[in-house]
Amino acid sequence: AADVPAHLDRNKPPDDFVALNKSLRACFVCRLIKSERQFEDTGCDNCPWLGLQNDRGRVADYTTTQFSGMISVMDPTTSWATKWLHLSKAVPGAYTLTINEEPPGNLLDLMEDNGIRRPNYD
């Protein structure tokens, strides 16, 4: 789980949450949202073939800060939202609704090599 400050924690200034949001990244392939550090520490839970763990360069290349909207998924197998977003086989977590930039070309090649369809970000 992301290190998100408690919403009503009086000991945390409101700008802590703003700063955290700026460090959040979304996987270009599955839309999973984590902090940059979490992607570096554990990789992408849905896309281990990306090789993000312990590779800051790949995290920068294959994740993005340019996303809009967020949904929390507790049980992907029963959620109508995960069916709508094509995430019913994904792990529980936070996901973006829309990625606002095109994935890099080398990622598209890597996806093709792994038999993964290009995601629809709309």
PDB file of C-alpha atoms in Angstrom:
ATOM      1  CA  ALA A   1       0.000   0.000   0.000  1.00  0.00           C
ATOM      2  CA  ALA A   2       1.155   3.534  -0.738  1.00  0.00           C
ATOM      3  CA  ASP A   3       2.417   5.694   2.110  1.00  0.00           C
ATOM      4  CA  VAL A   4      -0.555   8.062   2.017  1.00  0.00           C
ATOM      5  CA  PRO A   5      -0.962  10.435   4.975  1.00  0.00           C
ATOM      6  CA  ALA A   6      -4.214  10.085   6.885  1.00  0.00           C
ATOM      7  CA  HIS A   7      -6.840  12.453   5.532  1.00  0.00           C
ATOM      8  CA  LEU A   8      -7.710  13.919   8.918  1.00  0.00           C
ATOM      9  CA  ASP A   9      -4.330  13.584  10.637  1.00  0.00           C
ATOM     10  CA  ARG A  10      -3.900  16.946  12.358  1.00  0.00           C
ATOM     11  CA  ASN A  11      -0.142  16.359  12.693  1.00  0.00           C
ATOM     12  CA  LYS A  12       0.393  16.352   8.932  1.00  0.00           C
ATOM     13  CA  PRO A  13       0.249  19.616   6.998  1.00  0.00           C
ATOM     14  CA  PRO A  14      -2.086  19.535   3.943  1.00  0.00           C
ATOM     15  CA  ASP A  15       0.838  20.078   1.584  1.00  0.00           C
ATOM     16  CA  ASP A  16       2.140  16.576   2.497  1.00  0.00           C
ATOM     17  CA  PHE A  17      -0.645  15.045   0.440  1.00  0.00           C
ATOM     18  CA  VAL A  18       0.017  17.389  -2.494  1.00  0.00           C
ATOM     19  CA  ALA A  19       3.716  16.471  -2.410  1.00  0.00           C
ATOM     20  CA  LEU A  20       2.872  12.768  -2.314  1.00  0.00           C
ATOM     21  CA  ASN A  21       0.528  13.057  -5.289  1.00  0.00           C
ATOM     22  CA  LYS A  22       3.346  14.575  -7.334  1.00  0.00           C
ATOM     23  CA  SER A  23       5.474  11.483  -6.648  1.00  0.00           C
ATOM     24  CA  LEU A  24       2.789   9.012  -7.703  1.00  0.00           C
ATOM     25  CA  ARG A  25       3.254   7.206 -10.991  1.00  0.00           C
ATOM     26  CA  ALA A  26       1.016   4.947 -13.066  1.00  0.00           C
ATOM     27  CA  CYS A  27       2.127   1.904 -15.028  1.00  0.00           C
ATOM     28  CA  PHE A  28       1.635   2.551 -18.755  1.00  0.00           C
ATOM     29  CA  VAL A  29       0.459  -1.040 -19.273  1.00  0.00           C
ATOM     30  CA  CYS A  30      -1.976  -1.779 -16.433  1.00  0.00           C
ATOM     31  CA  ARG A  31      -2.584   1.686 -14.891  1.00  0.00           C
ATOM     32  CA  LEU A  32      -1.536   0.600 -11.370  1.00  0.00           C
ATOM     33  CA  ILE A  33      -0.614   3.632  -9.256  1.00  0.00           C
ATOM     34  CA  LYS A  34       2.289   3.533  -6.822  1.00  0.00           C
ATOM     35  CA  SER A  35       4.966   5.891  -5.638  1.00  0.00           C
ATOM     36  CA  GLU A  36       8.182   5.952  -7.628  1.00  0.00           C
ATOM     37  CA  ARG A  37       9.934   4.284  -4.697  1.00  0.00           C
ATOM     38  CA  GLN A  38       7.358   1.486  -4.561  1.00  0.00           C
ATOM     39  CA  PHE A  39       7.841   0.743  -8.258  1.00  0.00           C
ATOM     40  CA  GLU A  40      11.619   0.678  -7.691  1.00  0.00           C
ATOM     41  CA  ASP A  41      11.313  -1.550  -4.605  1.00  0.00           C
ATOM     42  CA  THR A  42       8.756  -4.089  -5.831  1.00  0.00           C
ATOM     43  CA  GLY A  43       8.135  -3.446  -9.532  1.00  0.00           C
ATOM     44  CA  CYS A  44       4.663  -3.569 -11.033  1.00  0.00           C
ATOM     45  CA  ASP A  45       2.503  -6.241  -9.396  1.00  0.00           C
ATOM     46  CA  ASN A  46       0.567  -6.851 -12.630  1.00  0.00           C
ATOM     47  CA  CYS A  47       3.457  -6.539 -15.087  1.00  0.00           C
ATOM     48  CA  PRO A  48       6.576  -8.192 -13.615  1.00  0.00           C
ATOM     49  CA  TRP A  49       7.882  -8.710 -17.167  1.00  0.00           C
ATOM     50  CA  LEU A  50       8.555  -4.942 -17.325  1.00  0.00           C
ATOM     51  CA  GLY A  51      11.529  -5.423 -14.989  1.00  0.00           C
ATOM     52  CA  LEU A  52      10.914  -2.260 -12.975  1.00  0.00           C
ATOM     53  CA  GLN A  53      12.262  -3.605  -9.683  1.00  0.00           C
ATOM     54  CA  ASN A  54      15.615  -2.016  -8.793  1.00  0.00           C
ATOM     55  CA  ASP A  55      15.749  -0.170 -12.129  1.00  0.00           C
ATOM     56  CA  ARG A  56      15.090   3.563 -11.809  1.00  0.00           C
ATOM     57  CA  GLY A  57      15.494   4.090 -15.562  1.00  0.00           C
ATOM     58  CA  ARG A  58      12.811   1.561 -16.449  1.00  0.00           C
ATOM     59  CA  VAL A  59      10.505   3.039 -13.793  1.00  0.00           C
ATOM     60  CA  ALA A  60      10.954   6.449 -15.424  1.00  0.00           C
ATOM     61  CA  ASP A  61      10.392   5.022 -18.923  1.00  0.00           C
ATOM     62  CA  TYR A  62       7.474   2.653 -18.279  1.00  0.00           C
ATOM     63  CA  THR A  63       5.455   4.634 -15.733  1.00  0.00           C
ATOM     64  CA  THR A  64       4.079   8.163 -15.901  1.00  0.00           C
ATOM     65  CA  THR A  65       3.000  11.034 -13.681  1.00  0.00           C
ATOM     66  CA  GLN A  66       0.625  12.211 -16.424  1.00  0.00           C
ATOM     67  CA  PHE A  67      -2.657  10.600 -15.410  1.00  0.00           C
ATOM     68  CA  SER A  68      -6.145  11.676 -14.344  1.00  0.00           C
ATOM     69  CA  GLY A  69      -8.588  10.149 -11.921  1.00  0.00           C
ATOM     70  CA  MET A  70      -8.076   7.343  -9.485  1.00  0.00           C
ATOM     71  CA  ILE A  71     -10.056   4.295  -8.427  1.00  0.00           C
ATOM     72  CA  SER A  72      -9.362   1.950  -5.527  1.00  0.00           C
ATOM     73  CA  VAL A  73      -9.994  -1.706  -6.263  1.00  0.00           C
ATOM     74  CA  MET A  74     -10.590  -4.138  -3.421  1.00  0.00           C
ATOM     75  CA  ASP A  75     -11.852  -7.177  -5.349  1.00  0.00           C
ATOM     76  CA  PRO A  76     -11.099  -6.983  -9.069  1.00  0.00           C
ATOM     77  CA  THR A  77     -13.136 -10.092  -9.861  1.00  0.00           C
ATOM     78  CA  THR A  78     -16.464  -8.612  -8.703  1.00  0.00           C
ATOM     79  CA  SER A  79     -16.099  -4.905  -9.457  1.00  0.00           C
ATOM     80  CA  TRP A  80     -18.033  -3.448 -12.396  1.00  0.00           C
ATOM     81  CA  ALA A  81     -15.387  -0.699 -12.614  1.00  0.00           C
ATOM     82  CA  THR A  82     -12.587  -3.226 -13.139  1.00  0.00           C
ATOM     83  CA  LYS A  83     -14.608  -4.876 -15.897  1.00  0.00           C
ATOM     84  CA  TRP A  84     -15.114  -1.459 -17.531  1.00  0.00           C
ATOM     85  CA  LEU A  85     -11.372  -0.705 -17.261  1.00  0.00           C
ATOM     86  CA  HIS A  86     -10.380  -4.267 -18.282  1.00  0.00           C
ATOM     87  CA  LEU A  87      -8.670  -4.847 -14.927  1.00  0.00           C
ATOM     88  CA  SER A  88     -10.608  -7.874 -13.663  1.00  0.00           C
ATOM     89  CA  LYS A  89      -7.398  -9.957 -13.571  1.00  0.00           C
ATOM     90  CA  ALA A  90      -5.376  -7.220 -11.841  1.00  0.00           C
ATOM     91  CA  VAL A  91      -4.264  -7.161  -8.209  1.00  0.00           C
ATOM     92  CA  PRO A  92      -6.168  -5.045  -5.669  1.00  0.00           C
ATOM     93  CA  GLY A  93      -4.809  -1.501  -5.525  1.00  0.00           C
ATOM     94  CA  ALA A  94      -5.198   2.030  -6.846  1.00  0.00           C
ATOM     95  CA  TYR A  95      -5.568   2.548 -10.596  1.00  0.00           C
ATOM     96  CA  THR A  96      -5.792   5.576 -12.817  1.00  0.00           C
ATOM     97  CA  LEU A  97      -8.800   6.139 -15.044  1.00  0.00           C
ATOM     98  CA  THR A  98      -6.860   7.841 -17.837  1.00  0.00           C
ATOM     99  CA  ILE A  99      -3.225   8.161 -18.848  1.00  0.00           C
ATOM    100  CA  ASN A 100      -2.651  11.512 -20.534  1.00  0.00           C
ATOM    101  CA  GLU A 101       0.363  10.721 -22.730  1.00  0.00           C
ATOM    102  CA  GLU A 102       1.386   8.133 -25.261  1.00  0.00           C
ATOM    103  CA  PRO A 103       3.587   5.242 -24.113  1.00  0.00           C
ATOM    104  CA  PRO A 104       7.165   5.252 -25.402  1.00  0.00           C
ATOM    105  CA  GLY A 105       7.811   3.321 -28.609  1.00  0.00           C
ATOM    106  CA  ASN A 106      10.223   0.891 -26.977  1.00  0.00           C
ATOM    107  CA  LEU A 107       7.484  -0.066 -24.495  1.00  0.00           C
ATOM    108  CA  LEU A 108       5.093  -0.799 -27.343  1.00  0.00           C
ATOM    109  CA  ASP A 109       7.743  -3.082 -28.871  1.00  0.00           C
ATOM    110  CA  LEU A 110       8.261  -4.820 -25.504  1.00  0.00           C
ATOM    111  CA  MET A 111       4.503  -5.295 -25.124  1.00  0.00           C
ATOM    112  CA  GLU A 112       4.270  -6.806 -28.605  1.00  0.00           C
ATOM    113  CA  ASP A 113       7.175  -9.155 -27.802  1.00  0.00           C
ATOM    114  CA  ASN A 114       5.258 -10.328 -24.703  1.00  0.00           C
ATOM    115  CA  GLY A 115       1.925 -10.740 -26.501  1.00  0.00           C
ATOM    116  CA  ILE A 116       0.315  -7.793 -24.698  1.00  0.00           C
ATOM    117  CA  ARG A 117      -2.203  -5.610 -26.550  1.00  0.00           C
ATOM    118  CA  ARG A 118      -1.704  -1.875 -26.619  1.00  0.00           C
ATOM    119  CA  PRO A 119      -3.813  -0.412 -23.802  1.00  0.00           C
ATOM    120  CA  ASN A 120      -6.699   1.938 -24.542  1.00  0.00           C
ATOM    121  CA  TYR A 121      -6.253   4.994 -22.326  1.00  0.00           C
ATOM    122  CA  ASP A 122      -9.684   6.510 -23.017  1.00  0.00           C
TER     123      ASP A 122
END
